Structures are given as structure tokens and as C-alpha cells.
Tab-separated table of C-alpha atoms in Angstrom:
chain	number	residue	atom	x	y	z
A	148	MET	CA	114.221	84.546	23.964
A	149	LYS	CA	112.886	85.592	26.721
A	150	PRO	CA	115.099	87.549	29.209
A	151	SER	CA	115.986	86.604	31.920
A	152	ARG	CA	113.475	88.335	35.378
A	153	SER	CA	115.994	88.467	38.632
A	154	PRO	CA	114.460	87.116	41.867
A	155	GLN	CA	111.846	89.358	43.388
A	156	ARG	CA	112.747	90.091	46.888
A	157	CYS	CA	109.941	89.051	49.444
A	158	ALA	CA	108.113	91.695	50.784
A	159	GLY	CA	108.253	90.726	54.140
A	160	LEU	CA	110.834	90.597	57.116
A	161	THR	CA	112.874	88.272	57.628
A	162	LEU	CA	113.750	86.677	61.350
A	163	VAL	CA	116.878	88.451	61.801
A	164	GLU	CA	115.035	92.046	60.025
A	165	VAL	CA	112.644	91.834	63.051
A	166	LEU	CA	114.766	91.017	65.571
A	167	VAL	CA	116.814	93.532	65.458
A	168	LEU	CA	113.836	96.226	65.108
A	169	LEU	CA	112.891	94.920	68.298
A	170	ALA	CA	115.942	95.554	69.561
A	171	VAL	CA	116.020	99.294	68.464
A	172	VAL	CA	112.187	99.660	69.807
A	173	GLY	CA	113.599	98.417	73.487
A	174	VAL	CA	116.601	100.251	73.579
A	175	LEU	CA	114.386	103.129	72.646
A	176	VAL	CA	111.698	102.333	75.665
A	177	TRP	CA	114.268	102.098	78.115
A	178	MET	CA	115.393	105.480	77.278
A	179	VAL	CA	112.334	107.072	77.611
A	180	ILE	CA	110.816	105.356	79.987
A	181	PRO	CA	113.109	107.186	82.785
A	182	GLN	CA	112.274	110.750	81.367
A	183	THR	CA	108.813	109.931	81.316
A	184	SER	CA	108.242	108.186	84.354
A	185	PRO	CA	108.609	111.411	87.001
A	186	ASN	CA	106.243	113.581	84.519
A	187	LEU	CA	104.030	110.273	84.858
A	188	ILE	CA	103.892	110.485	88.319
A	189	GLY	CA	103.224	114.184	89.115
A	190	GLY	CA	100.704	114.311	86.746
A	191	GLN	CA	98.893	111.623	89.346
A	192	MET	CA	99.702	113.493	92.124
A	193	THR	CA	98.282	116.117	90.927
A	194	GLY	CA	94.802	114.665	90.186
A	195	THR	CA	95.146	113.843	93.584
A	196	LEU	CA	95.426	116.937	94.839
A	197	ASN	CA	92.908	118.272	93.415
A	198	ASN	CA	90.878	115.433	95.039
A	199	ALA	CA	91.990	116.566	98.807
A	200	ARG	CA	91.157	119.652	97.360
A	201	GLN	CA	87.312	119.347	96.609
A	202	LEU	CA	87.062	117.095	99.638
A	203	GLN	CA	87.886	119.814	101.386
A	204	ILE	CA	85.976	121.931	100.053
A	205	ALA	CA	82.712	120.140	100.688
A	206	THR	CA	84.130	119.674	104.242
A	207	GLN	CA	84.193	123.205	104.682
A	208	MET	CA	81.112	123.598	103.566
A	209	MET	CA	79.425	120.965	105.697
A	210	ALA	CA	81.483	122.476	108.524
A	211	LEU	CA	79.837	126.088	107.867
A	212	ASP	CA	76.435	125.023	107.388
A	213	THR	CA	76.175	123.287	110.682
A	214	LYS	CA	77.478	126.110	112.807
A	215	ALA	CA	75.336	128.214	111.149
A	216	ALA	CA	71.872	126.326	111.497
A	217	ASP	CA	72.996	123.783	113.966
A	218	GLY	CA	72.105	120.889	110.680
A	219	LYS	CA	72.720	117.600	110.792
A	220	GLY	CA	76.250	117.548	109.636
A	221	LEU	CA	79.857	117.772	111.234
A	222	ASP	CA	81.740	120.869	112.000
A	223	TRP	CA	84.645	119.821	110.614
A	224	THR	CA	85.555	115.972	111.382
A	225	THR	CA	83.981	116.256	114.729
A	226	ILE	CA	80.698	116.105	115.875
A	227	THR	CA	79.164	118.171	120.069
A	228	VAL	CA	78.543	115.926	122.666
A	229	ASN	CA	77.406	117.640	125.789
A	230	GLY	CA	79.508	120.885	124.481
A	231	LYS	CA	82.392	119.113	123.872
A	232	SER	CA	83.909	118.512	120.506
A	233	GLU	CA	84.402	114.848	120.030
A	234	PRO	CA	85.993	113.020	116.508
A	235	VAL	CA	83.822	110.961	114.329
A	236	SER	CA	84.608	107.693	112.719
A	237	LEU	CA	85.613	107.145	109.034
A	238	ALA	CA	82.408	105.752	107.961
A	239	ALA	CA	80.046	108.758	110.236
A	240	TYR	CA	82.149	111.125	108.451
A	241	PHE	CA	81.923	109.812	104.888
A	242	GLN	CA	77.654	109.366	106.068
A	243	ALA	CA	77.631	113.332	107.309
A	244	LEU	CA	78.862	113.985	103.301
A	245	THR	CA	76.745	112.100	101.322
A	246	GLU	CA	73.305	111.778	103.534
A	247	ASN	CA	73.599	115.481	103.858
A	248	ASN	CA	74.386	116.412	99.732
A	249	TYR	CA	77.924	118.025	100.002
A	250	LEU	CA	78.724	114.680	97.829
A	251	SER	CA	77.069	112.341	95.950
A	252	ASP	CA	78.108	108.910	96.917
A	253	SER	CA	79.792	108.119	93.180
A	254	ASP	CA	81.375	111.383	93.781
A	255	LEU	CA	82.801	110.516	96.721
A	256	ARG	CA	84.470	107.810	95.342
A	257	LYS	CA	86.220	109.065	92.411
A	258	LEU	CA	87.295	111.837	94.928
A	259	LEU	CA	88.522	108.824	97.020
A	260	ARG	CA	90.802	107.134	94.189
A	261	ALA	CA	95.068	107.351	93.511
A	262	PRO	CA	97.243	105.081	91.753
A	263	GLY	CA	96.776	101.252	93.929
A	264	ARG	CA	94.011	102.628	96.380
A	265	SER	CA	90.714	102.318	94.956
A	266	PRO	CA	87.722	101.473	96.988
A	267	GLY	CA	85.503	100.903	93.541
A	268	ASN	CA	82.279	99.809	94.801
A	269	GLY	CA	83.605	98.503	97.965
A	270	PRO	CA	84.132	99.289	101.821
A	271	LEU	CA	85.230	102.985	102.058
A	272	THR	CA	87.888	101.744	105.051
A	273	THR	CA	91.664	103.323	106.091
A	274	GLU	CA	92.933	100.072	103.660
A	275	THR	CA	90.901	101.370	100.783
A	276	ILE	CA	91.199	104.965	100.367
A	277	PRO	CA	94.133	106.977	99.140
A	278	PHE	CA	94.435	109.565	102.401
A	279	ARG	CA	94.484	109.951	105.936
A	280	PHE	CA	91.578	112.550	107.277
A	281	PHE	CA	92.762	114.189	110.280
A	282	VAL	CA	90.830	114.444	113.610
A	283	ILE	CA	89.715	118.875	113.190
A	284	ASP	CA	86.941	121.488	113.899
A	285	GLY	CA	86.510	124.925	113.420
A	286	LYS	CA	89.036	125.825	116.719
A	287	SER	CA	92.018	124.300	114.826
A	288	PRO	CA	94.548	126.663	112.994
A	289	GLU	CA	93.771	127.231	109.106
A	290	ASN	CA	97.430	125.691	108.279
A	291	GLN	CA	96.383	122.553	109.880
A	292	PRO	CA	96.497	119.800	107.493
A	293	PHE	CA	92.924	117.870	106.449
A	294	VAL	CA	93.937	115.771	104.157
A	295	VAL	CA	97.714	113.613	104.155
A	296	THR	CA	97.906	110.760	100.999
A	297	THR	CA	98.628	107.495	103.153
A	298	ASN	CA	102.524	106.727	102.204
A	299	TRP	CA	102.714	109.109	104.455
A	300	LYS	CA	103.068	107.807	108.050
A	301	ASP	CA	103.821	109.443	111.345
A	302	ARG	CA	105.556	112.380	109.525
A	303	VAL	CA	107.676	109.226	107.413
A	304	LEU	CA	107.546	108.058	104.107
A	305	THR	CA	106.493	104.857	103.524
A	306	SER	CA	106.771	102.448	100.693
A	307	GLU	CA	102.759	101.792	100.928
A	308	MET	CA	100.367	103.261	97.988
A	309	PRO	CA	99.932	105.798	96.849
A	310	TYR	CA	102.921	106.476	95.451
A	311	GLY	CA	105.368	104.886	97.929
A	312	LYS	CA	108.689	106.804	98.618
A	313	LYS	CA	108.595	108.977	95.088
A	314	GLY	CA	106.619	111.701	97.359
A	315	PHE	CA	103.406	112.619	98.572
A	316	VAL	CA	100.261	114.571	98.901
A	317	VAL	CA	98.860	117.151	101.855
A	318	PHE	CA	95.901	119.640	101.861
A	319	GLY	CA	95.078	121.824	105.154
A	320	LYS	CA	91.905	122.765	106.866
A	321	GLY	CA	92.940	125.854	105.063
A	322	GLY	CA	92.474	125.519	102.025
A	323	SER	CA	96.231	125.580	100.749
A	324	GLY	CA	98.030	121.996	99.961
A	325	GLY	CA	101.311	120.436	97.989
A	326	ILE	CA	102.952	118.139	96.413
A	327	TYR	CA	106.330	116.753	98.232
A	328	ARG	CA	108.823	114.562	96.458
A	329	ARG	CA	111.805	114.650	99.402
A	330	SER	CA	110.943	112.961	102.968
A	331	GLU	CA	113.425	116.374	103.837
A	332	ASP	CA	111.297	119.057	102.729
A	333	ALA	CA	108.058	116.836	104.279
A	334	SER	CA	109.827	117.697	107.949
A	335	SER	CA	109.060	121.446	107.226
A	336	SER	CA	107.206	123.297	110.206
A	337	GLU	CA	105.347	124.700	107.414
A	338	ILE	CA	103.485	121.191	106.633
A	339	PHE	CA	103.176	119.883	109.851
A	340	PRO	CA	103.332	122.466	112.981
A	341	THR	CA	103.902	121.875	116.310
A	342	GLY	CA	102.944	123.066	119.485
A	343	PRO	CA	99.798	122.566	121.249
A	344	ARG	CA	96.956	123.346	119.530
A	345	TYR	CA	97.892	121.154	116.806
A	346	ARG	CA	96.085	117.651	116.631
A	347	TYR	CA	97.818	115.265	114.775
A	348	GLN	CA	94.919	112.133	115.393
A	349	THR	CA	93.713	110.581	112.215
A	350	LEU	CA	89.818	109.212	111.564
A	351	ARG	CA	89.060	105.453	112.027
């Protein structure tokens, strides 16, 4: 007489076990996301700050070359007309950077990317890029802002992309910038100085 074999359990999970596993994973994800989200935003804002720095370097080189050799470029975001400094359009500014080989078109488009704001192969307009560019020239103070992310408008954090009310990025003419997370930080005179020498008009 052969000994009876005990029934073997199926190797797969039962429906109840699968549901319990999914519930546990869901709870873990729910606990981890709030911790990682600020770090993710911080990393993205650091990348945007680096892009702003590269734009500032390219524009400064163009301004210095224009001043030294009376070239075809711009004095930062302005051009001299009849001895007077006049702001150019956003399109003219980008054209000056690329046509004079300070940035290639593809590199410029890479620098004009941020979460929710990317021109792709389309037009470079205030609606598609993540920065507002200020009207500045060689006479503007070194601590005057050069670019700021589009969610900072008229000294107020808005819900616009790229970062909404989570914070914004600003970079100055003189090569310094920062990431600001709270609106009370953003009201500091170190970021947007006041006085008759400052022009906060932006390119269109």
C-alpha cells in the first residue's frame, strides 16, 4: 500500500494575498512620497539655476564682445540706438545669442527647459520658456536680476509653472543667484533691490 501524499499548495499567491501586498506597498509609497518630493523639487530647481547661470555667461560674453569690438551683438538685453540704450524683443535677444555663436539653437533650447515649461522645437516665447528676462545693460548694477522663473511675477509667487508656489529661481547680472522657497525670503532687498537705477521691465 502506497503512503498517501499530502496535498501541495499552489506556488502562486491567492487573491487575498495579492490585495494585502498591494495595500502594504500603497501605504509605503504614501509615506515615502512626501519625504522625496521636496528633494525632487530642490534638484529640479538646482538644474534650473545652472541653466540660468549658463545663459548669464553667454549673455555677458556677448555684451563684452559688443563693447570691445562694436560687434553685432547686444549690450546684455539692450541695443544702442542714436546713442541711447533701448531694450530689444525676446526674439531679437535669442537671435543675437545664436547668430553670433554664443549658444547654438539646440543648446539654447536645452537651457530653456524646466518642469512644465519646454519650448521643444516650437517658438521661444514668454508662454513656452521658464524664465523672464529683464532689461539690463552695461550700466545696470551688478546685483540687478537678469532672469527669474516665470512663477515669480511682480514680486509675488504665482501658481504658474515651473514651480508654482513651491519657490522660484533668480540669477543676477553679476553672476550670483539662488533658489528661494518662501515668499518672505523673496521680499528681501538682496533679491530685487529698489532705487532709481533699477529697471524691472522684462523682454517681450
